[in-house]
Short mmCIF file of C-alpha atoms in Angstrom, two decimals:
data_model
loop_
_atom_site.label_atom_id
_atom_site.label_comp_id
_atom_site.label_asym_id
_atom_site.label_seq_id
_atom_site.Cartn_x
_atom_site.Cartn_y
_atom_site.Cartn_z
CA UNK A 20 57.75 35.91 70.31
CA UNK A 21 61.35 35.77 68.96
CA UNK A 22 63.88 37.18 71.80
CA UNK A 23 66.39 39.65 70.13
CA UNK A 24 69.71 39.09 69.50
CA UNK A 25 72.47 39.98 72.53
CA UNK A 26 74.27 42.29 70.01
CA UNK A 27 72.88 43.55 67.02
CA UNK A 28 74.37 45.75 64.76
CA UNK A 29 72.46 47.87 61.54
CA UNK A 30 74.28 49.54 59.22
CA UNK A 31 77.33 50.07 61.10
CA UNK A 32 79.48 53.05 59.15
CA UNK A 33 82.97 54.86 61.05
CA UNK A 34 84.80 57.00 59.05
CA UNK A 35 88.23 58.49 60.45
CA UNK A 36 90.16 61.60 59.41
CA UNK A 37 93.66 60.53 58.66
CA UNK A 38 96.10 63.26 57.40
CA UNK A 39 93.43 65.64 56.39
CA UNK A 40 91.94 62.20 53.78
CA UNK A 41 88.94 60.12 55.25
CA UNK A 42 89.49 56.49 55.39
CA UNK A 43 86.02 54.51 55.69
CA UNK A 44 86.30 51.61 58.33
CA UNK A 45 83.41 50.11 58.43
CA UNK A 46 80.92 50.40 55.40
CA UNK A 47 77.06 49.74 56.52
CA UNK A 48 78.32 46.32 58.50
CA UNK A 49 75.52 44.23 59.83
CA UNK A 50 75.96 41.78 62.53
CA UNK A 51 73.88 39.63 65.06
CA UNK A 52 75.49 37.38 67.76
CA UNK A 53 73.03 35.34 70.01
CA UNK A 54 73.39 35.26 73.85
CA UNK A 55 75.91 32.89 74.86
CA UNK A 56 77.02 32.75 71.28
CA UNK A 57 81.15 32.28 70.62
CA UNK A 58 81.91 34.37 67.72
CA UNK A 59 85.63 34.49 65.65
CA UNK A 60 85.50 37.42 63.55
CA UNK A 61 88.22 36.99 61.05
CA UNK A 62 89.37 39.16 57.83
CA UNK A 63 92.74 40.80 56.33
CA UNK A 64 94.58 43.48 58.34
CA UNK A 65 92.63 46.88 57.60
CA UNK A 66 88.81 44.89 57.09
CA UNK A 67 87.23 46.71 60.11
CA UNK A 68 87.93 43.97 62.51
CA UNK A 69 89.43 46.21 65.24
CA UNK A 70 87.29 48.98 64.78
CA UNK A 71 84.06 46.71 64.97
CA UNK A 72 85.52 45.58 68.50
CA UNK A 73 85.91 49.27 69.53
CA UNK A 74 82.71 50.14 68.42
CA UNK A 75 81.52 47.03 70.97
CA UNK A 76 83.30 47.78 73.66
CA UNK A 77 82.15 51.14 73.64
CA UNK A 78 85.53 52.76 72.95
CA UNK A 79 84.69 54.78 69.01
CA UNK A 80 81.41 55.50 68.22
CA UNK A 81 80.38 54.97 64.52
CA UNK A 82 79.76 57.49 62.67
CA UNK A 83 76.28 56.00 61.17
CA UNK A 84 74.36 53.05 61.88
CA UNK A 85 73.06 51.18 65.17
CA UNK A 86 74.57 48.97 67.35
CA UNK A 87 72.64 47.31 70.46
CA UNK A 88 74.19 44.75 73.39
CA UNK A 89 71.54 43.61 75.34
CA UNK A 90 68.87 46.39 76.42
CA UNK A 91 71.40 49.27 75.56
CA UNK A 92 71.68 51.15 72.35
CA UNK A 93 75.30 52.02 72.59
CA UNK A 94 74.97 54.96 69.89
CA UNK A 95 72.29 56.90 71.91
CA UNK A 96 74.54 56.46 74.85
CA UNK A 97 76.23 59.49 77.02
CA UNK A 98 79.60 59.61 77.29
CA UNK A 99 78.98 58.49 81.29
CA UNK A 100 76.24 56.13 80.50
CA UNK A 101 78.96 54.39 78.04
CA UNK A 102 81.91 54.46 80.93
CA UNK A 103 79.15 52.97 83.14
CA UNK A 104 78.68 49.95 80.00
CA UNK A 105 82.57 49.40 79.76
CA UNK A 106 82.86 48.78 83.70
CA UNK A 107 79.76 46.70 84.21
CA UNK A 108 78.98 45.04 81.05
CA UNK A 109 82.47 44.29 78.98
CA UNK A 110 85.28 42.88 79.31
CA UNK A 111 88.24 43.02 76.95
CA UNK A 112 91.17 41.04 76.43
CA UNK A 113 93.80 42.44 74.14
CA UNK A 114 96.37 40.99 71.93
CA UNK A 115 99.11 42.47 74.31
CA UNK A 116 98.21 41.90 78.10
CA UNK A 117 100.56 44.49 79.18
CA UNK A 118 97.37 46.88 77.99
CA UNK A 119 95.16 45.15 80.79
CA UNK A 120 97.57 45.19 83.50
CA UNK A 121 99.91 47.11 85.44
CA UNK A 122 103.74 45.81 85.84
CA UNK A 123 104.45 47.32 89.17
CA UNK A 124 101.21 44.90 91.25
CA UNK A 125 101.48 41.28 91.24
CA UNK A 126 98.71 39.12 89.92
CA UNK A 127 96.80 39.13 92.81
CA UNK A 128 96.63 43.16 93.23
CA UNK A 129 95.67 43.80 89.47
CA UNK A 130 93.01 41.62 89.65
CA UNK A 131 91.92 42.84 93.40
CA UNK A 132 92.22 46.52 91.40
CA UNK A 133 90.02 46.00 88.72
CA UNK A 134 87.38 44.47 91.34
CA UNK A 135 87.98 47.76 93.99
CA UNK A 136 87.34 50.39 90.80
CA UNK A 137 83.62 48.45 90.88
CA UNK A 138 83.33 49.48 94.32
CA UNK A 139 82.86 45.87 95.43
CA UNK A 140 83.88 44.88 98.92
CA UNK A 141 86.10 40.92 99.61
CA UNK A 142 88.44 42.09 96.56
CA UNK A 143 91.36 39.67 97.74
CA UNK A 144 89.18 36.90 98.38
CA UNK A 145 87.51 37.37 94.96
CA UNK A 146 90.76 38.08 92.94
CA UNK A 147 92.08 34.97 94.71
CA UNK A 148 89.34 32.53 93.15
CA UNK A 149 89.63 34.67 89.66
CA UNK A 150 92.95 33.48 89.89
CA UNK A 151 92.13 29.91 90.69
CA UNK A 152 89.67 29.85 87.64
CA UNK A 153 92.07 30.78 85.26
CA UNK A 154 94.86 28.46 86.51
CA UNK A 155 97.15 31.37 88.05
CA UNK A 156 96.28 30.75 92.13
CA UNK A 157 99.86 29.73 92.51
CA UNK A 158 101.24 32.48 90.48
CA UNK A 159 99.12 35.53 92.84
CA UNK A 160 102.25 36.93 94.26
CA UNK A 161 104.18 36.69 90.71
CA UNK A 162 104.26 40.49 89.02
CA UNK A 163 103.42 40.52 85.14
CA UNK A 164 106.83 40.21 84.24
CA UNK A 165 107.56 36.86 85.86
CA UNK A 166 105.00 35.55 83.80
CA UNK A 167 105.13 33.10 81.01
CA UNK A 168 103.17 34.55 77.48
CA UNK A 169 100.50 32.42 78.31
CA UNK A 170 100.23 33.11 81.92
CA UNK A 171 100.05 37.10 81.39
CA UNK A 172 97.67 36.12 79.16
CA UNK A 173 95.38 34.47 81.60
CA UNK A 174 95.95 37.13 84.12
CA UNK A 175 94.74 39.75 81.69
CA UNK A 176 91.81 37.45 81.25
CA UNK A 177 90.84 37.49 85.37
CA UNK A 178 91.08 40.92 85.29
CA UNK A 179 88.42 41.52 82.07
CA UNK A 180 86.17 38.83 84.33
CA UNK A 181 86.02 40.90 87.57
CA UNK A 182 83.18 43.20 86.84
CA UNK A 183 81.35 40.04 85.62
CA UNK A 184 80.77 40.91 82.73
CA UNK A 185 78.12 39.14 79.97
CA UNK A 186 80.11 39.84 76.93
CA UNK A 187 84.02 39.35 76.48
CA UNK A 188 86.02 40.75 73.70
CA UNK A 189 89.23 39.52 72.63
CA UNK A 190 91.27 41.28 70.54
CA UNK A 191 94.24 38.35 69.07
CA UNK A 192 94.01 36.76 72.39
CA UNK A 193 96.52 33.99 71.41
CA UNK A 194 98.89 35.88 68.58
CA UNK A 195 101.95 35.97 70.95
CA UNK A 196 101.20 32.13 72.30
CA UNK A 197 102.40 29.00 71.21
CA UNK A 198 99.93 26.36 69.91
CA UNK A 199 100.13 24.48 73.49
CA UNK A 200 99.14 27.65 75.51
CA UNK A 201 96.47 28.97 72.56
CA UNK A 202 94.83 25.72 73.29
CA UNK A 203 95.13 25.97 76.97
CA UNK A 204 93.36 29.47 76.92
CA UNK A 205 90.69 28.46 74.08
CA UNK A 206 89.64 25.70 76.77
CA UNK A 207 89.41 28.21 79.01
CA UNK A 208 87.38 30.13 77.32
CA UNK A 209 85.25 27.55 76.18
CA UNK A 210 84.59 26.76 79.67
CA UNK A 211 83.48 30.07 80.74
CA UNK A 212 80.65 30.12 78.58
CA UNK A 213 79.54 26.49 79.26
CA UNK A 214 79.32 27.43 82.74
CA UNK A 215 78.16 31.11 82.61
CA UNK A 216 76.78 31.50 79.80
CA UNK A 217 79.55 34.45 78.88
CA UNK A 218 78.76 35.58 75.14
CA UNK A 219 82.89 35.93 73.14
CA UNK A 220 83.43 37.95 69.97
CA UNK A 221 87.28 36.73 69.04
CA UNK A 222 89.01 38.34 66.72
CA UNK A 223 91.78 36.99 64.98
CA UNK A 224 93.92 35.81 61.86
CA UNK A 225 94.56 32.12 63.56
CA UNK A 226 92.49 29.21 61.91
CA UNK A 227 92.85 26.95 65.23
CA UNK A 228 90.85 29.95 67.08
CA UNK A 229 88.68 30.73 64.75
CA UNK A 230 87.61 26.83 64.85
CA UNK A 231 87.12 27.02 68.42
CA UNK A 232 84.32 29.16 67.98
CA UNK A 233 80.38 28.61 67.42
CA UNK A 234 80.64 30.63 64.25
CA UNK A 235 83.14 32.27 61.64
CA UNK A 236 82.05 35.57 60.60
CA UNK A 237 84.64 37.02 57.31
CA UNK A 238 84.00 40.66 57.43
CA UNK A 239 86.01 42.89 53.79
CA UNK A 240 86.42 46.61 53.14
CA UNK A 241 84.27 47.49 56.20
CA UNK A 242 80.84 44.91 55.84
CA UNK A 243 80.21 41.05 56.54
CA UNK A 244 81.00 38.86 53.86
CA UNK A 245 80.11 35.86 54.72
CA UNK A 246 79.81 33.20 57.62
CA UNK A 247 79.81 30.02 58.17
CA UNK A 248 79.68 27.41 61.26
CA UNK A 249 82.95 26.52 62.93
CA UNK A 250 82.13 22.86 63.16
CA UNK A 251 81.86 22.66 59.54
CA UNK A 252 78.32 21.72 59.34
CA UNK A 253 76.01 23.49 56.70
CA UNK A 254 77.09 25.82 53.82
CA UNK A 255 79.36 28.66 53.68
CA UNK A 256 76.89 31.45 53.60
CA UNK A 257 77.53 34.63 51.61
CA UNK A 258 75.88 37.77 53.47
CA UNK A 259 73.45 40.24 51.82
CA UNK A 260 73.01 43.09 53.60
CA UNK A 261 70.50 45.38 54.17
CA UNK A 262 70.89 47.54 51.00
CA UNK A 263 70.28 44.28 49.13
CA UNK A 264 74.81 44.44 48.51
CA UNK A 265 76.16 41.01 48.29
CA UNK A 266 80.14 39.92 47.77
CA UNK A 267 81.30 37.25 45.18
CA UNK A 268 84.38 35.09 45.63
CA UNK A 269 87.04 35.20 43.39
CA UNK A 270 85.93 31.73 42.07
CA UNK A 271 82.03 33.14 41.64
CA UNK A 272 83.37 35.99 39.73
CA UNK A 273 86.04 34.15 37.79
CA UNK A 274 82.62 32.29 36.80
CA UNK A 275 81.05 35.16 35.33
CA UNK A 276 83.89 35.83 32.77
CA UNK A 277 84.69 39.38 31.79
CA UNK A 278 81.08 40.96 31.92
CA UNK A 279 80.04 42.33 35.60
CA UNK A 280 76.55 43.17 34.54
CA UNK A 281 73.78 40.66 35.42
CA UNK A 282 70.69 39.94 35.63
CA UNK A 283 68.80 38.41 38.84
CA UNK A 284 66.28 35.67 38.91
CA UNK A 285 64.38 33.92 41.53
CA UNK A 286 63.55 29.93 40.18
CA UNK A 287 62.58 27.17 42.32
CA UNK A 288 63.46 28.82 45.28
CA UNK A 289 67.09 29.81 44.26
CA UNK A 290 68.48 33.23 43.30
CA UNK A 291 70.12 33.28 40.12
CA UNK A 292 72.86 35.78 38.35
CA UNK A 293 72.73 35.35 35.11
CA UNK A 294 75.83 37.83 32.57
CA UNK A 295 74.66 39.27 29.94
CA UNK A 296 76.40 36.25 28.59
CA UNK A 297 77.06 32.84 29.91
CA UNK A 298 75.45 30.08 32.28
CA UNK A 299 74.25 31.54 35.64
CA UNK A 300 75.85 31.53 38.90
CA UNK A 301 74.06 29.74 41.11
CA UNK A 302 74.46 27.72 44.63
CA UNK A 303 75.22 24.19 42.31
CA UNK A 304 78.32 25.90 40.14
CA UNK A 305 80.01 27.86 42.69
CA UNK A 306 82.90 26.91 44.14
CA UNK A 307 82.56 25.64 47.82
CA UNK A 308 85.77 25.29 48.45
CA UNK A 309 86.81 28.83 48.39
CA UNK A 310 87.86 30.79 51.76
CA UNK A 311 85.76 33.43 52.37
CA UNK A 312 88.55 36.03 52.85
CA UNK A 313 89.03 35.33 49.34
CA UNK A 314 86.45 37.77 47.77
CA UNK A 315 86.71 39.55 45.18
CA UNK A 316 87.22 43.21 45.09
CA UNK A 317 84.21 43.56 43.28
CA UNK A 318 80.45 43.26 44.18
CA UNK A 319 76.67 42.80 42.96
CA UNK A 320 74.14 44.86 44.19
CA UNK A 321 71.26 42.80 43.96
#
């Protein structure tokens, strides 16, 4: 029997009221991510991204669509059953620590706080080896401001990894670091999983992070595009989702001239799109070189 997937989203839709217009953030998005399973989601400003990670961390709920993390199906969820999933379950690191922390306690007490407000007992003891992991025990009496970038940043990470959770989300973890410190943190975070088997959905616009990861997902105008493994082994792998909609490339459509009417065939195994006029577009003439937050405003509904 095939276990599920740790998170699995169907059809995710959220559509917000802005200024008396609604703006459509995410558009029928489908997404699994495997237990233990490092995952960069990456995309232009205004894709979804953000709104994806709310929707995870239990923060908006979509207005259509399922989303499960673990046994819980977050969109079923009371308003107390889904305060009772943020404290246990998730913890999120934002791109500005200053949202994770508070500037009047020193290192030590924020992460002691976060471990008290889960009713647990030894909180100094604990926040003092949270502080150790991350590389901050000689920092524990320093308040946030005395902090380097990179050190705030690691105490914002101790004090998402009190509850324990088994998913992290980062929000642009490293957009305020230096390439020294981003690499610092995405060891870090690399180790946590090694050891605890943490599952990490990163977003971010920084190709060094988005490497770090197990795999790239490229999410445009609200659905996933395409993915593709961070290592660079296999394909590129453009996403159909469940309403059978898949996104070109600007170099697939640039292929199919001026006509945006085709025909579909399956040969030998392969799925062709054949214009009305013209060779077909197929896995050998596509461009593989082509970044996947590159599509094309367009798309083919299969």
């Amino acid at each position: 029997m095939t276990a599920k997937p740790f998170i699995e989203c169907r059809q995710l839709v959220k559509i917000f009221k802005v200024a008396g217009s609604e703006v459509m953030a995410l558009q029928g998005l489908d997404l699994t991510v495997e237990k233990g399973e490092i995952v960069a989601v990456v995309g232009a400003s205004g894709s979804g991204k953000s709104t994806l990670m709310g929707v995870l961390a239990g923060l908006v709920r979509p207005t259509g669509g399922t989303v499960r993390v673990a046994d819980r199906e977050l969109t079923t969820e009371s308003s107390a059953a889904l305060e009772s999933y943020r404290r246990e379950m998730v913890g999120v690191v934002w791109h500005d620590p200053a949202q994770s922390v508070l500037p009047y306690l020193d290192a030590r007490a924020n992460v002691a706080l976060a471990l008290e407000l889960q009713g647990r007992g030894g909180a100094r003891t604990r926040a003092d080896e949270l502080l150790e992991s991350v590389g901050l025990g000689h920092r524990a009496r320093r308040r946030p401001k005395h902090l380097s970038g990179g050190e705030a940043q690691r105490l914002a990470l101790a004090v998402a990894l009190a509850p324990e959770p088994t998913l992290l989300l980062a929000d642009e973890p490293t957009g305020a670091l230096d390439r020294a410190t981003t690499r610092e943190l995405l060891t870090l975070l690399r180790t946590l999983t090694t050891e605890t088997g943490l599952t990490q959905v990163v977003v971010t616009h920084d190709d060094e992070v988005a490497d770090f990861a197990d795999r790239v997902v490229a999410i445009r105008d609200g659905r996933v595009q395409a993915e593709r493994r961070a290592d660079g082994s296999g394909d590129e792998l453009s996403v159909i989702d469940n309403l059978g909609r898949l996104q070109l490339t600007d170099a697939q459509l640039a292929s199919l001239g001026d006509s945006r009417r085709v025909t579909v065939h399956h040969r030998d195994g392969l799925l062709e799109l054949v214009p009305e006029s013209g060779p077909a577009v197929t896995e050998s003439n596509r461009d593989p070189s082509t970044p996947a937050d590159q599509a094309a405003d367009g798309e083919m509904d299969r």
